[in-house]
XYZ file of C-alpha atoms in Angstrom:
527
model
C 72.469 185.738 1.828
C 75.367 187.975 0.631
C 76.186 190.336 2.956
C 78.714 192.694 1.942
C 79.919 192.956 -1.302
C 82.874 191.038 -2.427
C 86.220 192.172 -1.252
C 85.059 194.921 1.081
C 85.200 193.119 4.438
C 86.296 189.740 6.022
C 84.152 187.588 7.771
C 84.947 183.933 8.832
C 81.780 181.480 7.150
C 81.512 178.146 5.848
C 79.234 179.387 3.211
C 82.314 180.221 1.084
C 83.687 177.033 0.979
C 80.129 175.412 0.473
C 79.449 177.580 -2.718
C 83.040 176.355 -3.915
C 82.213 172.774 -3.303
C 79.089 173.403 -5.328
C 80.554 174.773 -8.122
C 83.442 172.046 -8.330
C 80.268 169.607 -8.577
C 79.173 171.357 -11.225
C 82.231 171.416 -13.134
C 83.814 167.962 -12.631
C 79.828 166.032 -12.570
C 81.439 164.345 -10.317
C 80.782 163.483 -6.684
C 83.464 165.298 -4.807
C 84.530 162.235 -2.850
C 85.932 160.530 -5.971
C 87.422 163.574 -7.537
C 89.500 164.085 -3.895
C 90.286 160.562 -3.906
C 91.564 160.431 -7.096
C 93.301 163.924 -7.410
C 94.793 163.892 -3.896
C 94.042 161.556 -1.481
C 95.200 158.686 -2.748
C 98.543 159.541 -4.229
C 99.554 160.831 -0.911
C 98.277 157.683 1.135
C 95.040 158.661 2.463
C 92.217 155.718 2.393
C 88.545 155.533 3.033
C 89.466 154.794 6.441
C 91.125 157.614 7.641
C 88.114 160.222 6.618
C 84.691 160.266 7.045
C 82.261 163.121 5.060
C 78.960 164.467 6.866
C 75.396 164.571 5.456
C 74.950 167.701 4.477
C 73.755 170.070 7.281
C 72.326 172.662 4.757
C 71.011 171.764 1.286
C 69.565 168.920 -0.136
C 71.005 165.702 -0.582
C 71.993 165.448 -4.203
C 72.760 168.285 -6.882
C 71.374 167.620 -10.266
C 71.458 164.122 -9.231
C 74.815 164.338 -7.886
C 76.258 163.468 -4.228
C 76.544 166.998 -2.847
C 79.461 167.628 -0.361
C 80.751 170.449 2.044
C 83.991 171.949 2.098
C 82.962 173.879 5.055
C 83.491 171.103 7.841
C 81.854 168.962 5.753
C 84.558 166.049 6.755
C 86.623 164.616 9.476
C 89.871 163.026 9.333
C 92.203 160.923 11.486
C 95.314 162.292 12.807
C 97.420 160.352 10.144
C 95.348 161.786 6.995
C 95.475 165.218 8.458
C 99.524 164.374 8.795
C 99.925 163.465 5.383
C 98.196 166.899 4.351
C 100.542 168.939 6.536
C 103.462 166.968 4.956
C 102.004 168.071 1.416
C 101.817 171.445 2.135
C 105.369 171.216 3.486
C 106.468 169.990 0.804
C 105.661 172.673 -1.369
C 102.839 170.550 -2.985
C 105.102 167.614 -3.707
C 105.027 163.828 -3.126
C 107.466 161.155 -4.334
C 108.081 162.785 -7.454
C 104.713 163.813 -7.860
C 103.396 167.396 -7.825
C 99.747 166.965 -6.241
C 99.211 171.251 -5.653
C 101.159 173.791 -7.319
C 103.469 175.718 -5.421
C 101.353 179.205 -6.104
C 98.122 177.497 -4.037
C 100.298 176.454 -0.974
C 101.997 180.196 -1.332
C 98.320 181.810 -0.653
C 97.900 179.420 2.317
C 100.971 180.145 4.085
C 100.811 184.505 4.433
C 97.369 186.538 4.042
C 96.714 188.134 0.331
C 98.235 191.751 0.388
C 95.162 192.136 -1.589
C 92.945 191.024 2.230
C 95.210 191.219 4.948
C 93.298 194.898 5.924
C 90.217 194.565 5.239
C 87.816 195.548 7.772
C 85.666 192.328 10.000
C 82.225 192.210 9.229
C 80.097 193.017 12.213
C 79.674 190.426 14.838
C 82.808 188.313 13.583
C 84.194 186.405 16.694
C 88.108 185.970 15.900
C 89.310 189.739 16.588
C 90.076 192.844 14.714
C 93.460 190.993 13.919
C 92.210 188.130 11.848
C 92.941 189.185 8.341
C 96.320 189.752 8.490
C 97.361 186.360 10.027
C 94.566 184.499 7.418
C 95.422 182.963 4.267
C 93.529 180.716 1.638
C 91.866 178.496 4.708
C 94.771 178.266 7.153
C 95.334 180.813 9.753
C 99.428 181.789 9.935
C 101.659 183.627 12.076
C 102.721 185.937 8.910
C 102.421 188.923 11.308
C 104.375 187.524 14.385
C 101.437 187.364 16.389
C 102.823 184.391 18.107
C 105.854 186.018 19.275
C 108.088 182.700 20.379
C 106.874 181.168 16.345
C 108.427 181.399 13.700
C 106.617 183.738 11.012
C 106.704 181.177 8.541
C 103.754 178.702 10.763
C 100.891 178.157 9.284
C 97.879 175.679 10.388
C 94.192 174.579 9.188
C 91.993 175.309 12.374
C 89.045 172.809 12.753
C 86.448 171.771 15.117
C 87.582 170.878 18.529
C 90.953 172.328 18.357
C 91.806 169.911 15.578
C 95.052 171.447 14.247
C 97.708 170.809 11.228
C 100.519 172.940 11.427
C 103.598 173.101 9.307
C 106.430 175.145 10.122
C 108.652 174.670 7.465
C 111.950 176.795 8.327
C 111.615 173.674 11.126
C 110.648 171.173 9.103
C 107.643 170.716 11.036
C 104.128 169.201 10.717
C 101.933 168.680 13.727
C 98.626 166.859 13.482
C 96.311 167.633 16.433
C 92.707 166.355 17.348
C 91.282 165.863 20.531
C 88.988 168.136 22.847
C 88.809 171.849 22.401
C 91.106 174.212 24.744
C 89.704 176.366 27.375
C 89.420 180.023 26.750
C 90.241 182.464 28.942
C 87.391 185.809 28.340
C 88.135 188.203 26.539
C 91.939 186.742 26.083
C 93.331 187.364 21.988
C 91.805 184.746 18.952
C 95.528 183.139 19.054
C 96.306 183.365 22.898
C 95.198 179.189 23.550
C 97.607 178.180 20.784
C 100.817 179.721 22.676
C 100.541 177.035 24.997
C 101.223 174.094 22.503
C 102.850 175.873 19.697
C 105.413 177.901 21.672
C 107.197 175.141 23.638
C 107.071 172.878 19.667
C 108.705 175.632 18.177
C 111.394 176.429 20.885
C 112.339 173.093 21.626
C 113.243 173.001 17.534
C 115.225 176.219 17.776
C 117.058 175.853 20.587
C 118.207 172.633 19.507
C 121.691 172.722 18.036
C 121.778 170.208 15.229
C 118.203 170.962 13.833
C 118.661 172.651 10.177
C 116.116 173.753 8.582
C 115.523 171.453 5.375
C 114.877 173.538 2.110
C 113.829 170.470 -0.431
C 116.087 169.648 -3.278
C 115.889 171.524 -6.474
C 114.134 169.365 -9.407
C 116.382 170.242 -11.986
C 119.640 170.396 -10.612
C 120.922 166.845 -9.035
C 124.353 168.272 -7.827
C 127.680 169.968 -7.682
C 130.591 168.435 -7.841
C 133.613 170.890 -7.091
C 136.784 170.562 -8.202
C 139.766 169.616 -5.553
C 140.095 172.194 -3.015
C 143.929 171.916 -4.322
C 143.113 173.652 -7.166
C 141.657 176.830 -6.385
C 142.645 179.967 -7.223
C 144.225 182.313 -4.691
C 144.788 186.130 -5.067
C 144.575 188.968 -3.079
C 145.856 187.408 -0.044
C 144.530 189.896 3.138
C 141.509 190.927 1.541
C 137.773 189.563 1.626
C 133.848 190.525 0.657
C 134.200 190.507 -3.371
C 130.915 191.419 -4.825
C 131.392 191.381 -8.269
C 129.645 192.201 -11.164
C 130.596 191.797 -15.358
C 130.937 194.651 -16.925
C 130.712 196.273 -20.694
C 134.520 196.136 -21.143
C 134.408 192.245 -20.737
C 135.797 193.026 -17.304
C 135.115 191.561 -13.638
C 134.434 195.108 -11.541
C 134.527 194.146 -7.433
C 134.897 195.641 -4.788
C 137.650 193.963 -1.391
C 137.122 194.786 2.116
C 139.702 194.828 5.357
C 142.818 194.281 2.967
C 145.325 195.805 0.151
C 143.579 194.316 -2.697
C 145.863 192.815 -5.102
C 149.255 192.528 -6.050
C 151.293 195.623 -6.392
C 148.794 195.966 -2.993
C 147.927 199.899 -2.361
C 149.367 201.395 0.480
C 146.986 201.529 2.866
C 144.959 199.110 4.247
C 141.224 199.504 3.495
C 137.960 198.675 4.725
C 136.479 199.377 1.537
C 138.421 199.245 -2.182
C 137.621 198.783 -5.994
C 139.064 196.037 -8.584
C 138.278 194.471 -11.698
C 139.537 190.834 -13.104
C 140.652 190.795 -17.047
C 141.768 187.593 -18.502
C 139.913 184.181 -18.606
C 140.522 181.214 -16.552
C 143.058 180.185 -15.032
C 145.181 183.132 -16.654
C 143.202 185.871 -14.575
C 144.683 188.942 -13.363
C 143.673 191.347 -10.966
C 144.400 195.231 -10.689
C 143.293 197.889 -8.290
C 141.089 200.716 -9.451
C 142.009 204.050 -8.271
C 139.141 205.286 -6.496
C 139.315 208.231 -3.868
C 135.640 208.809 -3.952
C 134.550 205.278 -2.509
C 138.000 204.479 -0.510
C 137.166 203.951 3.088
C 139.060 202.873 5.988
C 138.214 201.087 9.056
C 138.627 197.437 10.731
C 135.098 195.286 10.687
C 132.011 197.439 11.930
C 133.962 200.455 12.091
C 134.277 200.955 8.064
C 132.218 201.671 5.052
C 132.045 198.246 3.001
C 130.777 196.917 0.017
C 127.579 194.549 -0.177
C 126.656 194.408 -3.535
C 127.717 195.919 -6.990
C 126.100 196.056 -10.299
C 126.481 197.819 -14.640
C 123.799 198.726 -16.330
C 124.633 200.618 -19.296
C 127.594 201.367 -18.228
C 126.703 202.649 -14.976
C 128.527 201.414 -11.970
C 126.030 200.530 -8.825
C 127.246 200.182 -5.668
C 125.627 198.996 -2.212
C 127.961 200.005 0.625
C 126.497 198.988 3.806
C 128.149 199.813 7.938
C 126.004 202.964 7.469
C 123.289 202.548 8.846
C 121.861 200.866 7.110
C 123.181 200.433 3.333
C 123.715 203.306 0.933
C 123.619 203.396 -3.032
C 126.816 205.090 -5.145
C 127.089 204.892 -8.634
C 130.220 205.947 -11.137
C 129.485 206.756 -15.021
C 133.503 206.512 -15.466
C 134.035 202.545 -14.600
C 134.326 203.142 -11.085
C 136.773 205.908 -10.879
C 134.523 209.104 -9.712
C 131.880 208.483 -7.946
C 128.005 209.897 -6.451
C 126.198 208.981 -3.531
C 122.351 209.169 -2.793
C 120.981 211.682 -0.106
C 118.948 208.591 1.245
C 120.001 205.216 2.828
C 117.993 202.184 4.149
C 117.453 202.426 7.675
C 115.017 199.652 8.089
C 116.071 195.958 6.936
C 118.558 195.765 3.754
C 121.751 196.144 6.319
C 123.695 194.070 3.603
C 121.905 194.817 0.335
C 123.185 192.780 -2.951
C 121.813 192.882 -6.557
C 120.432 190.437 -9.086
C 123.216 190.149 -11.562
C 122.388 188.919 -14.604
C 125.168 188.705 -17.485
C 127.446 190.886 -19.085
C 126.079 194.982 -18.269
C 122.500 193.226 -16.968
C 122.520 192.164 -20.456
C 120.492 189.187 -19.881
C 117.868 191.224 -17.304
C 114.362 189.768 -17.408
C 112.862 192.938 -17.674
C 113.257 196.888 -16.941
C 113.931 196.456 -13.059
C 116.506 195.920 -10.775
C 116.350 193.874 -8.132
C 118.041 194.231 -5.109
C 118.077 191.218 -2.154
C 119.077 191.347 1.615
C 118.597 189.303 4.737
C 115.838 190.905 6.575
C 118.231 192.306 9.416
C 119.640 195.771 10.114
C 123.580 195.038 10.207
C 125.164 193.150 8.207
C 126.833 191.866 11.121
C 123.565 190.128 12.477
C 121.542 187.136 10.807
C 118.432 187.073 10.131
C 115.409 184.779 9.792
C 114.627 185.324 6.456
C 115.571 187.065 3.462
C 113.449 190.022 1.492
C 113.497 191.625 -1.850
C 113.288 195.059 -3.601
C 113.017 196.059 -7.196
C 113.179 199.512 -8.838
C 112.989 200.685 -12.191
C 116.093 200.599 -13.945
C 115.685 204.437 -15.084
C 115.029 205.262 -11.278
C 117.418 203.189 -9.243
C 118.713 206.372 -7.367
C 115.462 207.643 -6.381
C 114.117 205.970 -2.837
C 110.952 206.711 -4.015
C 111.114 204.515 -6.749
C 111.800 201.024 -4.688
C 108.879 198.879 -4.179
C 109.187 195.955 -1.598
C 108.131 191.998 -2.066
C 104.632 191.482 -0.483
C 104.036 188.083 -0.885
C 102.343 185.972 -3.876
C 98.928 187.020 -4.862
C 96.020 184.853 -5.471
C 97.078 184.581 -9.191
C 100.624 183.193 -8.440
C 102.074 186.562 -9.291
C 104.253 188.473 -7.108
C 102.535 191.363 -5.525
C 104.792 194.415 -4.694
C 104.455 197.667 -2.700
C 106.168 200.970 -2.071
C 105.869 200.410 2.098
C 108.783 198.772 3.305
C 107.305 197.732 6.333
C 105.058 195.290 4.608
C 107.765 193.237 3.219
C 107.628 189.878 2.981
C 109.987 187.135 3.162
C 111.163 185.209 -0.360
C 112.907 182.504 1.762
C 113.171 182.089 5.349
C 115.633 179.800 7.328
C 115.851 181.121 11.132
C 118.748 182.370 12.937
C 120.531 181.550 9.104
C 120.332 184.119 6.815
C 123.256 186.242 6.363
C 125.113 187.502 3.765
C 124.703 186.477 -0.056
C 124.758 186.923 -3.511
C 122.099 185.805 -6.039
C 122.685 185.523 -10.544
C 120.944 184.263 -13.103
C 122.155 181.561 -14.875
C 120.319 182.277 -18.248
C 121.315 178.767 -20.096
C 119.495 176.744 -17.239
C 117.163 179.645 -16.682
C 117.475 179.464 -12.941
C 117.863 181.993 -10.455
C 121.238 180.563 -8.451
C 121.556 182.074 -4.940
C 125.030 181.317 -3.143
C 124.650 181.776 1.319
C 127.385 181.928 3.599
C 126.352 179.570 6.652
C 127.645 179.232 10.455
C 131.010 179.442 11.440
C 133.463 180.925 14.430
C 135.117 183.027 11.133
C 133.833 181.696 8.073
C 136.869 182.265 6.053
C 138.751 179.694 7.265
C 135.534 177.222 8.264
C 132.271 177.353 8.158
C 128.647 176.132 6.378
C 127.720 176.985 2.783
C 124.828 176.210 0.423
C 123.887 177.152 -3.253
C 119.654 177.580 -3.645
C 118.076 177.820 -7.176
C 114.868 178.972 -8.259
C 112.674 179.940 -11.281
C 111.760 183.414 -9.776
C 114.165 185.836 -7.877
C 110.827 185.155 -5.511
C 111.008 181.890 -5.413
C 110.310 178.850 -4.704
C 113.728 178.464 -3.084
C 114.715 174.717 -3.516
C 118.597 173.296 -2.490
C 121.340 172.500 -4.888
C 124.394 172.176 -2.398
C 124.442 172.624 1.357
C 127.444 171.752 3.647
C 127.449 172.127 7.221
C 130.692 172.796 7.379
C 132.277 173.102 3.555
C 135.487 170.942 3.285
C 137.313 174.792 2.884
C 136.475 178.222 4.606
C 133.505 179.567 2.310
C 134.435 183.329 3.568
C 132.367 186.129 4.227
C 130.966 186.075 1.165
C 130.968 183.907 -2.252
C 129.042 184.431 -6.104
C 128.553 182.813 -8.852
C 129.591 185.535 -11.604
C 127.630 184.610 -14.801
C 131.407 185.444 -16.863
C 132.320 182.383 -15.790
C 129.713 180.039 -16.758
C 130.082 177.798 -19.750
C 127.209 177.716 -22.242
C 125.582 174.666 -21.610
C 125.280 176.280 -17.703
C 126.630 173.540 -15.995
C 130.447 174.550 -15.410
C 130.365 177.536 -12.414
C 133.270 179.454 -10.728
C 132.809 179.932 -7.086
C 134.027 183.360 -6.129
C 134.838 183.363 -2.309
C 136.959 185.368 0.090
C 137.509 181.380 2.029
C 141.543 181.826 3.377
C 141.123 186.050 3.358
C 141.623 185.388 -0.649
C 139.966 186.096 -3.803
C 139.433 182.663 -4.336
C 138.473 180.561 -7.395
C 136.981 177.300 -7.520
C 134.933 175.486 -10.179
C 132.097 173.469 -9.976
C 130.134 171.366 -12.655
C 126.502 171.073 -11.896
C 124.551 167.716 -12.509
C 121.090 168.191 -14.126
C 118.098 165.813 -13.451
């Protein structure tokens, strides 16, 4: 019986599932059993001894002579097979080599569809007025923070008798649970007898000091291989930060923090100063802009200082954050004069950066521009994940304009939204996000995302990692991670797209490692 009509209200059935498996029969003509064998089961290990399917409770037997199955606990499974399905899911849908699920199907599992997450229950539902926005495609998740001492990123299928798979993957984490079911406590919250076992998993992982979160490796980039540390280029010597950006005159505009800038150095130390680079490698050289409009001084905290810069056209864009939270300038005149918005960010985007993508956004993927931050308010404190904005690129300096990353809709595509409180995360590694800078390298057509790691004072030691991606969205996967880097990686570090050859593989590190603006090149191995 239907009883609501579709996409109007959530209710928790097996009937859902059932009609699916029905449907599958009817497409593949297939009993179900084989189809899952040979589509899933098998390549990732799982035998006819580790499951066991039910006769069906509801309908016949056979469908148009066919075995008929049910999805909705229509089988059981040992604590290994149910293992090996958390390690799938994981692993983004991957195994040996082998993608078994796409990426987009484990992305609707792991947060609820923007699309669901507030509907209304349907009368007489038992698992709370909370349920849709922790429920995804089957597996109930912690997207909302429900589970206060888990990360957000959890996510488990919930079966009969407590049966449980959870994967946490910002811990690298899959738990495989059967047994007897918990005892409830009346009235208590749908999620309130997890906290007991998933609390003290997840803490014990966080709190302990050489667990890293593993992001897996990217499948088309094998490596970096960087060029002796004696060889990098030094300039600048007192200053840091360096977001950069190429610009229409061929030039490198960025912008130095805490320092003088370059050689003949301006008079005053300043927490926040303009540049540009001219030359190519190694015959760079660096002047200082003359800027009285975005000049600031102040030591650390106490000072106005540059995040992320961007051309467009010709336009200067400039995120200047220690402001609480970030603010957006802009200069028509290369950086000389410049305007700042009535508005800031005041919740999230403490250390806002922008998508660069070649020479004045020549090489932009469409009409937007995307801006990235670690999901934190100061740029000063890391995060657990990091989120995403976009506006249109003839609207950049109107707030209203900025819609936020919601999460991946049931179509694979991106869904966005103008309510920055229902952001979602577009890679999460806790306690470790921090500052960065992400370009697009348009030769290999991936999305290259450089992150500063831990460190007592990163620019003289300290962790660093390189992600890549197809989308600025994601999936995330790891080129280069070093825990610590065999120099300081510096407050901050990009990959400007001036500097990358045409067949994409040669890259030039910008860094602030030794208080510099430091050079150093890498050539990427492709798979």
């Amino acid at each position: 019986k239907l009883l609501f009509p579709p996409g109007s209200a959530w209710f928790y059935s097996d009937a859902g599932p059932n009609w699916l498996a029905e449907c599958l029969t009817y497409v593949y003509r297939r009993d179900l059993n084989e189809v899952m064998f040979e589509r899933v089961f098998t390549p990732i290990g799982i035998t006819a001894k580790d499951i066991r399917w039910r006769k069906h409770a509801y309908r016949p037997e056979l469908i148009d002579g066919i075995k008929r199955r049910e999805f909705g606990s229509g089988f059981s499974g040992n604590a290994q097979a149910m293992a090996r399905i958390g390690l799938l899911y994981l692993r983004d849908g991957w195994w040996q080599g082998e993608a078994i699920l796409p990426h987009s199907f484990i992305e609707q599992a792991r947060q609820p569809g923007p699309e669901l997450s507030g509907l209304p229950m349907h009368e007489g539902d038992p698992h709370g007025t909370g349920a849709p926005a922790h429920y995804g495609l089957m597996w109930w998740n912690n997207a909302d923070g429900t589970l206060a001492q888990v990360p957000r990123d959890a996510y488990w299928s919930w079966g009969l008798f407590d049966s449980l798979i959870v994967v946490i993957p910002s811990l690298d984490i899959v738990v495989a649970r059967a047994g007897k079911s918990w005892a409830r406590e009346a009235n208590a919250d749908h999620y309130a007898v997890l906290k007991p076992f998933l609390e003290p998993i997840a803490q014990a992982m966080i709190h302990e000091p050489q667990q890293g979160h593993v992001i897996p490796p990217s499948p088309v980039i094998q490596g970096i291989a960087w060029a002796p540390k004696e060889t990098i280029i030094r300039e600048a010597k007192g200053s840091d930060n360096w977001p950069l950006t190429w610009g229409d005159d061929d030039a490198l505009y960025l912008a130095y923090g805490d320092g003088n800038g370059f050689k003949p150095f301006v008079p005053h130390k300043l927490s926040m100063g303009l540049a540009k680079v001219t030359g190519a490698l190694p015959d760079i050289h660096g002047v200082n802009l003359d800027s009285p409009s975005a000049e600031a001084l102040g030591d650390g905290k106490k000072g106005r200082k540059a995040s992320g810069i961007l051309m467009v056209e010709g336009v200067l864009y400039l995120w200047v954050r220690n402001v609480g939270n970030s603010q957006l300038g802009w200069s028509a005149d290369h950086g000389a004069a410049w305007t700042w918005t009535n508005w800031k960010f005041s919740e999230s985007f403490g250390c806002p950066a922008f998508v660069n993508y070649g020479k004045n956004y020549a090489d932009a993927r469409d009409d937007f521009i995307y801006v990235h931050s670690h999901d934190a308010n100061s740029a000063y404190d890391r995060g657990d994940r990091m989120v995403l904005a976009r506006v249109p690129k003839a609207k950049v300096r109107e707030r209203a304009a900025y819609e936020f990353y919601q999460g991946v809709q049931a179509n694979g595509q991106p869904q966005w939204g103008h309510d920055i409180g229902a952001r979602a995360g577009i890679f999460t590694n806790p306690g470790n996000c921090y500052r960065s800078q992400m370009t697009y390298n348009a030769t290999l057509k991936r999305y290259l995302w450089c992150q500063i790691g831990r460190g007592h004072d990163t620019r003289f030691a300290g962790g660093f990692a390189i992600y890549d991606a197809p989308e600025p969205w994601g999936p995330w996967t790891t080129v280069f991670t070093a825990e610590p880097w065999d120099v300081g990686p510096g407050e901050s570090c990009s990959l400007p797209t001036k500097w990358m050859s045409a067949d994409g593989k040669t890259l030039h590190l910008v860094f602030s490692g030794d208080d510099c603006f430091s050079v150093r090149r890498g050539v990427l191995t492709l798979k």
